[in-house]
Amino acid sequence: MMYKNISKSLAIFLSVVILTAVLSGCGSNKAADETAAVSSSSASTGSKEVEKAATEPVTIRWVRAANEQDPAKDRILIELQKKTNTKLDIVTFPWDQFPNKQNIMMASGEQIDILNCDAGKTLNEWVKNGLVLAYDDYLKDGKYPYVSSVINADVYKLLKVNGKAYYKPIGLCPQQWAYIIRQDWLDNLGMKVPTNIDELYQVIKAFKENDPDKNGKNDTYGWFAMENGKVDPADVFQFINRAFAVNAGSGKWVEKADGTVTRWEVSDGAKEATRFVNKIVNEGLINKDWLSLKFDSAQGPESDAFAQGKYGIALTSIPNVFVDKLKKINPNAKVAAFAPINGVNGVPANGGHTGGYWWGNVIPSTSKNPEKAIELMDYTLSQEGRELTEFGIKGVHFTEFKEENGGRVYYINKAECDKDWDTKKNGYLYPLTWGAMNYHEYAYIPIKEHNFNYDEAFKDVRSWLPDDMATGQFADWQANNAKYAIASPLTNVVDDSVLGDANKLLSIFAEGYLKAVVGNSNDFDKAWGEMVDKWLKAGGDQVIKNGNDFYKASK
């Protein structure tokens, strides 16, 4: 704006000078020299102002959930801003408030440069109403190759709306989350790591009833859950659910024996998985306060309870944090990786697979600096940007790294990390490693190294581990877990006819699921049947029909 005003003033000034010269005939050389000097001075001033404007940091207003880092004080964010010539203004809300808050901000036309959100029905509405910009319009001539490689990947092609990419998925390695189990408890009880659902039941029962820690007290749980705050109540039992269906979960699709598909919520597998949960709840094998305990996305309370010996099977993406806390309290404790179990009726052992992303970045149409926002995202996907946003600044947060088995081992300076984030809560991995521009913890996706072919790079994920994780069984955590990542049918479909009224259907399922779980086992079939009937009549039957049409056409 400043440059435009200066240019306009200069043009007016020159016009006046020229007009005066024409009216007065040929002016003297002295007058011409004076005019040239003034013009040169004005142009020089304008040039300096333009140069100043070009070097000043560009403000990027970024809206996301649960941020705890201060861009003005956090040394990693300060370095990120320096590298990208940006000034971050991070607007954040708690997880449980974020969906409503983001909708209000978008509807009111508030200025936002980057918004983290889910794909699906809400995003489709934003696209329809012109509230978000298409990335495609900014990626011509090879600009921002990292972002381009992500949004145009085959794994994400069904996320496009009307052939355009409005959504940049946040890359998620499917092997992030898995289970660990107290090996010393198993040893005390003369048991082995379960390999099927029957063995799992026996271990859960023994962990509750047979004093696995040998302290003479009845103070352990067979299964530990924190339900409060979960949108999908079945999610806390995902390990159990996947023994009855591949990649089970609300909103997921299940292929039936006849080659058609149905939604997991109303599948036979979901019913039997829920019956199993109903059984362990009614037998008191789960912590009694599971419905009131608030789920914590950073896994702080879960890791604390695990360390205190309250339960012996934990779902985590940060096993080192769980083990470190446990060892401080009980140095003799032993922990083993707990692989997915073989399922019933031929269901293979499988782990979670979201289609390669969790959350994503959109550019609202109110953005003042869409290209700069994309440039920022592009940098975080590079090797240098990934290292900075995962382990911090070399010589500060880590001393060095060494190449090992195709990956890297980083030597962490814990004292410096303690200064910049809550390491007791997040471990020695920078909190914005996940859910920011990227997600894959302890890993790097080598996009450039695979000539910007994201699909190929995704298959070649490199482990980047802190030194305390690079020893023992957890050094191969991601590689081992990746073996069990199996995608469900219709992964990443965002077509409205296939999604249906997602919120309404989830609400019906959640209510009916909890009634079936906590109710008397004799009434289970009735409670489940009522939920299924209500779900189908609320539009679920049409969703399943449309899903089958889409599935058949996409084969």
XYZ file of C-alpha atoms in Angstrom:
555
model
C 0.000 0.000 0.000
C 2.860 2.367 0.896
C 4.546 1.652 -2.424
C 1.342 2.424 -4.344
C 0.955 5.788 -2.599
C 4.577 6.772 -3.253
C 4.322 5.741 -6.904
C 1.095 7.677 -7.287
C 2.618 10.815 -5.724
C 5.672 10.515 -7.913
C 3.549 10.170 -11.039
C 1.515 13.262 -10.157
C 4.677 15.229 -9.408
C 6.273 14.299 -12.737
C 3.085 15.148 -14.603
C 3.087 18.625 -13.074
C 6.744 19.143 -13.973
C 6.202 18.031 -17.557
C 3.084 20.161 -17.929
C 4.952 23.208 -16.606
C 7.794 22.630 -19.051
C 5.414 22.389 -21.982
C 3.551 25.575 -21.033
C 6.703 27.609 -20.517
C 8.540 26.342 -23.578
C 12.033 24.995 -23.297
C 13.206 25.358 -19.709
C 16.765 26.047 -18.681
C 19.215 23.201 -18.129
C 19.356 24.250 -14.485
C 15.640 23.725 -14.073
C 15.834 20.363 -15.802
C 18.700 19.314 -13.564
C 16.761 20.339 -10.468
C 13.722 18.400 -11.673
C 15.825 15.314 -12.353
C 17.426 15.567 -8.916
C 14.036 15.764 -7.189
C 12.706 12.889 -9.276
C 15.747 10.782 -8.480
C 15.393 11.527 -4.793
C 11.703 10.571 -4.779
C 12.364 7.357 -6.687
C 15.163 6.451 -4.277
C 12.880 6.998 -1.300
C 10.199 4.836 -2.916
C 12.706 2.087 -3.610
C 13.852 2.022 0.021
C 10.269 1.834 1.250
C 9.546 -1.067 -1.095
C 12.725 -2.852 0.038
C 11.762 -2.336 3.682
C 8.260 -3.696 3.085
C 9.703 -6.738 1.302
C 11.963 -7.653 4.231
C 9.506 -7.092 7.057
C 7.999 -10.340 8.448
C 4.588 -11.242 7.053
C 1.938 -11.867 9.698
C 0.292 -15.286 9.435
C -2.823 -15.728 11.549
C -3.077 -19.424 12.319
C -6.108 -20.951 14.077
C -5.704 -24.380 15.679
C -6.629 -26.328 18.789
C -4.680 -26.841 21.999
C -1.572 -24.791 21.275
C 0.653 -24.124 24.295
C 3.624 -22.515 22.572
C 4.170 -18.732 22.469
C 5.561 -17.465 19.126
C 7.117 -14.480 20.922
C 9.051 -16.554 23.476
C 9.389 -20.106 22.173
C 12.839 -20.381 20.621
C 11.783 -22.944 18.031
C 8.895 -20.825 16.812
C 11.150 -17.771 16.794
C 13.595 -19.670 14.579
C 10.759 -20.903 12.339
C 9.529 -17.338 11.906
C 13.046 -16.179 11.079
C 13.549 -18.921 8.495
C 10.249 -18.155 6.772
C 10.168 -14.373 7.307
C 6.823 -14.632 9.070
C 5.236 -13.397 12.266
C 2.936 -16.047 13.696
C -0.282 -15.031 15.399
C -1.624 -18.319 16.797
C -5.273 -18.343 17.887
C -6.140 -21.439 19.888
C -8.990 -23.086 21.774
C -9.306 -26.287 23.855
C -10.102 -29.436 21.884
C -13.685 -29.653 23.105
C -14.421 -26.026 22.122
C -12.567 -25.950 18.833
C -15.188 -27.320 16.377
C -17.762 -24.752 17.484
C -15.258 -21.893 17.648
C -13.863 -22.543 14.173
C -17.375 -22.599 12.700
C -18.182 -19.244 14.300
C -14.941 -17.691 13.027
C -15.501 -18.950 9.490
C -19.155 -17.892 9.406
C -18.342 -14.399 10.655
C -15.669 -13.858 8.019
C -12.885 -13.372 10.523
C -9.433 -12.926 8.995
C -7.513 -16.227 9.063
C -4.493 -17.301 7.023
C -4.298 -20.963 8.070
C -6.969 -23.066 9.756
C -6.488 -26.614 11.029
C -9.639 -28.701 10.619
C -11.173 -32.003 9.562
C -12.155 -32.886 6.023
C -15.756 -33.794 5.331
C -19.168 -32.219 5.369
C -18.263 -28.924 7.042
C -15.376 -28.369 4.659
C -17.637 -29.186 1.716
C -20.027 -26.466 2.876
C -17.166 -23.994 3.170
C -16.117 -24.816 -0.395
C -19.678 -24.452 -1.658
C -19.981 -21.037 0.023
C -16.598 -19.792 -1.166
C -15.094 -19.646 2.321
C -11.839 -21.437 1.473
C -9.296 -21.089 -1.329
C -8.111 -23.859 -3.646
C -4.417 -24.685 -3.340
C -4.242 -25.467 -7.056
C -4.389 -21.768 -7.958
C -1.092 -21.094 -6.159
C 0.987 -24.071 -7.227
C 1.675 -23.220 -10.859
C 5.188 -23.172 -12.317
C 6.470 -25.627 -9.706
C 5.869 -23.347 -6.737
C 5.760 -25.024 -3.338
C 6.672 -28.557 -4.503
C 6.252 -30.166 -1.062
C 2.667 -28.980 -0.638
C 1.923 -29.863 -4.250
C 3.226 -33.412 -3.751
C 0.970 -33.905 -0.726
C -2.310 -32.600 -2.095
C -1.870 -34.426 -5.410
C -0.931 -37.790 -3.865
C -3.018 -40.807 -4.856
C -3.720 -41.595 -1.203
C -5.483 -38.236 -0.872
C -7.218 -37.988 -4.242
C -10.692 -38.635 -2.811
C -10.304 -35.591 -0.532
C -10.605 -33.225 -3.495
C -13.868 -31.378 -4.046
C -14.999 -30.957 -7.636
C -11.522 -31.888 -8.771
C -9.758 -29.186 -6.742
C -7.653 -29.404 -3.592
C -8.932 -27.191 -0.796
C -7.350 -29.309 1.910
C -3.726 -30.165 2.690
C -3.751 -33.304 4.825
C -1.368 -33.409 7.760
C 0.709 -36.482 6.997
C 0.205 -39.287 9.493
C 2.284 -42.420 9.495
C -0.213 -45.232 10.076
C 2.134 -46.884 12.550
C 2.013 -44.058 15.098
C -0.268 -45.614 17.690
C 0.058 -49.054 19.242
C -0.142 -50.818 22.592
C 2.347 -51.676 25.302
C 1.835 -54.182 28.108
C 3.434 -54.850 31.500
C 5.641 -57.852 30.834
C 6.528 -58.168 34.526
C 2.838 -58.536 35.373
C 2.503 -61.290 32.788
C 5.588 -62.988 34.232
C 4.168 -62.777 37.764
C 0.987 -64.467 36.568
C 2.697 -67.055 34.361
C 1.009 -65.648 31.252
C 2.130 -64.574 27.782
C 1.283 -61.587 25.588
C -2.219 -62.295 24.178
C -2.502 -63.229 20.504
C -6.307 -63.508 20.159
C -9.494 -62.195 21.764
C -9.929 -65.136 24.150
C -6.389 -64.773 25.477
C -6.944 -61.016 25.790
C -9.982 -61.628 27.994
C -8.017 -63.964 30.246
C -5.229 -61.388 30.674
C -7.671 -58.548 31.365
C -9.403 -60.671 33.974
C -6.115 -61.717 35.591
C -4.792 -58.126 35.643
C -7.870 -57.155 37.646
C -8.386 -60.140 39.939
C -5.051 -61.913 40.465
C -2.838 -59.204 41.985
C -0.440 -58.869 39.004
C 1.934 -56.485 40.822
C 2.059 -58.793 43.879
C 1.478 -56.007 46.407
C -1.310 -57.867 48.178
C -3.935 -55.284 47.206
C -6.860 -55.278 44.794
C -5.798 -51.986 43.178
C -5.253 -52.736 39.480
C -7.532 -52.614 36.436
C -7.907 -55.140 33.667
C -8.540 -52.354 31.158
C -8.165 -48.626 31.631
C -10.251 -46.056 29.763
C -10.922 -42.301 29.857
C -14.204 -41.660 28.087
C -15.142 -38.085 28.930
C -14.442 -35.735 26.016
C -14.426 -38.485 23.391
C -16.738 -37.756 20.473
C -16.794 -41.428 19.569
C -17.177 -43.491 22.780
C -16.120 -46.694 21.013
C -12.696 -45.236 20.241
C -11.253 -46.049 23.681
C -11.768 -49.732 22.875
C -10.243 -49.598 19.387
C -7.814 -52.454 20.093
C -10.772 -54.715 20.884
C -12.881 -53.425 17.981
C -10.168 -54.253 15.438
C -10.287 -57.900 16.436
C -13.791 -57.959 14.934
C -13.278 -55.772 11.830
C -10.341 -54.293 9.918
C -9.614 -50.706 10.979
C -12.870 -50.584 12.933
C -14.318 -47.253 14.045
C -17.191 -44.833 13.596
C -17.391 -43.502 10.059
C -15.314 -46.408 8.719
C -16.539 -48.919 6.164
C -16.455 -52.713 6.387
C -16.414 -55.067 3.427
C -18.878 -57.920 3.759
C -18.501 -61.509 2.557
C -20.701 -60.838 -0.488
C -18.417 -58.033 -1.726
C -20.659 -55.160 -0.625
C -19.823 -52.672 2.119
C -21.556 -51.399 5.215
C -20.746 -48.886 7.906
C -18.903 -50.265 10.902
C -21.431 -48.830 13.373
C -24.162 -51.217 12.208
C -21.981 -54.173 11.220
C -21.997 -57.591 12.859
C -18.375 -56.974 13.870
C -19.304 -53.831 15.766
C -22.053 -55.657 17.598
C -19.803 -58.482 18.781
C -16.962 -56.109 19.730
C -19.417 -54.091 21.814
C -20.772 -57.261 23.398
C -17.214 -58.029 24.540
C -16.876 -54.547 26.055
C -20.244 -54.966 27.771
C -18.911 -58.175 29.297
C -15.744 -56.683 30.813
C -17.715 -53.675 32.081
C -20.352 -55.834 33.759
C -17.685 -58.057 35.300
C -15.944 -55.027 36.793
C -12.717 -55.555 34.843
C -12.511 -51.898 33.797
C -11.858 -48.838 35.990
C -15.200 -47.749 37.468
C -14.635 -44.050 36.744
C -13.993 -44.554 33.010
C -17.018 -42.483 31.958
C -16.069 -39.458 34.051
C -12.302 -39.346 33.437
C -11.490 -36.761 30.788
C -9.541 -37.965 27.787
C -6.240 -36.128 27.360
C -4.804 -35.898 23.845
C -1.250 -35.452 25.173
C -1.560 -38.722 27.125
C -0.448 -37.121 30.373
C -2.980 -38.727 32.755
C -2.762 -42.078 30.943
C 1.026 -42.206 31.252
C 0.852 -41.122 34.891
C -1.664 -43.858 35.749
C 0.426 -46.418 33.868
C 3.529 -45.388 35.819
C 1.619 -45.663 39.083
C 0.733 -49.259 38.276
C -3.012 -48.740 37.956
C -3.256 -50.717 34.730
C -1.030 -52.818 32.518
C -2.129 -52.301 28.886
C -1.716 -48.850 27.329
C -2.430 -47.298 23.945
C 0.258 -44.780 23.052
C 2.258 -43.070 20.329
C 4.949 -42.092 22.853
C 6.012 -45.374 24.500
C 9.230 -43.860 25.826
C 7.261 -41.381 27.968
C 5.198 -44.177 29.501
C 8.260 -46.315 30.148
C 10.370 -43.424 31.507
C 7.685 -42.466 34.019
C 7.217 -46.097 35.036
C 10.956 -46.683 35.534
C 11.250 -43.682 37.834
C 8.684 -45.249 40.158
C 9.520 -48.895 39.575
C 13.024 -49.438 38.101
C 12.464 -53.190 37.890
C 9.321 -52.953 35.757
C 9.346 -54.557 32.314
C 7.311 -53.411 29.328
C 6.698 -55.188 26.021
C 5.286 -54.039 22.713
C 1.782 -55.447 22.327
C 1.036 -56.259 18.685
C -2.554 -56.326 17.383
C -4.232 -59.653 18.030
C -5.568 -62.108 15.460
C -9.236 -61.391 15.002
C -12.350 -63.533 14.894
C -13.801 -65.051 11.710
C -10.594 -64.572 9.772
C -10.069 -60.873 10.576
C -6.291 -60.344 10.294
C -4.259 -58.677 13.003
C -4.535 -55.001 12.069
C -3.689 -51.552 13.371
C -5.186 -48.157 12.794
C -4.987 -46.612 9.335
C -6.598 -43.253 8.635
C -5.572 -43.111 5.009
C -2.368 -41.349 5.831
C -3.486 -38.171 7.562
C -4.969 -36.693 10.682
C -6.397 -33.197 10.395
C -5.353 -30.815 7.669
C -4.697 -27.186 6.723
C -7.071 -24.967 4.765
C -6.605 -21.397 3.556
C -9.747 -19.362 4.331
C -10.794 -16.855 1.662
C -10.225 -14.095 4.244
C -6.483 -14.811 4.193
C -4.349 -11.736 3.585
C -1.299 -13.794 2.676
C -2.284 -17.136 1.136
C 1.003 -17.642 -0.723
C 3.072 -16.895 2.351
C 0.942 -19.348 4.323
C 1.605 -22.071 1.741
C 5.299 -21.176 1.721
C 5.363 -21.713 5.495
C 3.727 -25.137 5.123
C 6.147 -26.026 2.336
C 9.145 -25.282 4.540
C 7.900 -27.476 7.394
C 7.736 -30.444 5.004
C 11.378 -30.064 4.006
C 14.104 -31.949 5.832
C 15.347 -28.780 7.528
C 11.857 -27.638 8.501
C 10.890 -31.066 9.744
C 13.972 -31.308 11.946
C 13.317 -27.885 13.441
C 9.676 -28.609 14.268
C 10.419 -32.078 15.654
C 13.646 -31.784 17.623
C 14.345 -28.055 17.724
C 17.534 -26.105 17.113
C 20.833 -27.902 16.648
C 23.296 -26.930 19.376
C 20.412 -25.948 21.636
C 17.716 -28.618 21.878
C 19.904 -31.378 20.467
C 23.649 -31.637 20.202
C 23.921 -33.796 17.098
C 22.401 -36.726 15.236
C 23.811 -39.832 13.652
C 22.552 -41.822 10.677
C 21.506 -45.320 11.697
C 19.580 -48.045 9.824
C 18.295 -45.557 7.263
C 17.035 -43.181 9.938
C 18.464 -40.798 12.490
C 19.186 -40.844 16.195
C 19.090 -37.404 17.857
C 21.024 -36.670 21.021
C 18.718 -34.545 23.116
C 19.720 -31.678 25.403
C 16.958 -32.225 27.933
C 17.769 -29.157 30.043
C 17.198 -26.857 27.067
C 14.025 -28.660 25.983
C 12.666 -28.196 29.510
C 12.916 -24.432 29.007
C 10.695 -24.357 25.925
C 7.924 -26.869 26.550
C 6.329 -29.114 29.143
C 8.478 -32.214 28.746
C 6.695 -34.002 31.578
C 3.535 -33.855 29.508
C 4.918 -34.157 25.984
C 8.252 -35.902 26.365
C 11.340 -34.670 24.533
C 9.564 -34.196 21.261
C 8.452 -30.676 20.391
C 4.657 -30.337 20.966
C 3.989 -28.852 17.531
C 5.492 -31.963 15.942
C 1.937 -33.234 15.672
C -1.252 -31.521 14.582
C 0.487 -28.427 13.183
C 1.658 -28.664 9.587
C 2.717 -32.297 10.041
C 1.795 -35.116 12.358
C 4.094 -38.116 11.991
C 5.947 -38.300 15.300
C 9.480 -39.705 15.406
C 9.589 -39.841 11.628
C 10.432 -38.048 8.427
C 8.730 -38.584 5.070
C 11.482 -38.183 2.418
C 9.473 -36.285 -0.188
C 12.353 -34.563 -1.976
C 14.442 -37.719 -1.904
C 11.678 -39.485 -3.872
C 11.498 -36.720 -6.471
C 8.407 -35.248 -4.789
C 6.353 -38.417 -5.231
C 4.516 -38.442 -1.924
C 3.029 -41.920 -2.316
C 6.458 -43.450 -2.786
C 7.961 -41.332 -0.015
C 5.183 -42.394 2.355
C 6.199 -46.037 1.904
C 9.769 -45.115 2.808
C 9.188 -43.354 6.129
C 12.457 -42.815 8.005
C 12.623 -43.184 11.778
C 13.926 -40.081 13.557
C 14.311 -40.997 17.212
C 15.635 -39.355 20.368
C 18.610 -41.295 21.703
C 16.724 -42.728 24.682
C 14.253 -44.402 22.292
C 16.863 -45.774 19.924
C 17.707 -48.738 22.132
C 15.807 -51.924 22.827
C 12.499 -53.009 21.349
C 11.024 -49.532 20.872
C 13.733 -48.546 18.393
C 11.688 -50.395 15.763
C 8.335 -49.135 17.081
C 7.128 -47.564 13.840
C 8.519 -50.190 11.473
C 6.917 -53.010 13.472
C 3.578 -51.273 13.833
C 3.472 -50.400 10.118
C 3.106 -54.086 9.285
C -0.408 -54.029 10.719
C -1.715 -50.882 8.997
C -4.575 -51.963 6.718
C -6.873 -49.382 5.145
C -10.628 -49.902 5.221
C -12.798 -49.525 2.081
C -13.711 -46.001 0.904
C -10.845 -44.430 2.830
C -10.774 -40.621 2.512
C -14.122 -40.279 0.709
C -15.641 -36.863 1.382
C -18.592 -37.116 -1.019
C -21.682 -35.728 0.748
C -23.926 -38.575 -0.368
C -21.575 -41.085 1.239
C -21.033 -39.083 4.419
C -24.670 -38.316 5.135
C -25.463 -36.266 8.228
C -22.300 -37.369 9.997
C -22.916 -35.506 13.247
C -26.467 -36.803 13.568
C -25.458 -40.383 12.835
C -22.536 -40.247 15.251
C -24.752 -38.792 17.977
C -27.266 -41.637 17.570
C -24.514 -44.233 17.599
C -22.750 -42.724 20.633
C -25.931 -42.665 22.706
C -26.975 -46.167 21.732
C -23.468 -47.565 22.107
C -23.107 -46.362 25.691
C -26.539 -47.737 26.612
C -25.552 -51.108 25.188
C -22.170 -51.086 26.949
C -23.293 -50.130 30.449
C -26.620 -51.966 30.387
C -27.391 -55.420 31.700
C -25.917 -58.090 29.428
C -29.341 -59.740 29.174
C -30.683 -56.587 27.523
C -27.732 -56.117 25.172
C -29.333 -57.407 21.965
C -32.426 -55.249 22.490
C -30.373 -52.104 23.179
C -28.138 -52.704 20.182
C -31.080 -53.398 17.886
C -32.778 -50.151 18.908
C -29.611 -48.176 18.121
C -29.215 -49.795 14.702
C -32.863 -49.224 13.811
C -32.684 -45.549 14.803
C -29.375 -45.074 12.957
C -30.709 -46.550 9.720
C -33.950 -44.541 9.828
C -31.987 -41.323 10.406
C -30.479 -41.619 6.932
C -27.973 -44.361 7.557
C -29.736 -46.753 5.173
C -29.342 -44.240 2.331
C -25.715 -43.636 3.267
C -25.035 -47.364 2.985
C -26.788 -47.508 -0.400
C -24.797 -44.538 -1.687
C -21.609 -46.003 -0.255
C -22.133 -49.227 -2.156
C -22.818 -47.329 -5.391
C -19.652 -45.274 -4.886
C -17.624 -48.362 -3.938
C -18.740 -50.238 -7.031
C -17.999 -47.287 -9.316
C -14.564 -46.621 -7.812
C -13.265 -50.185 -8.229
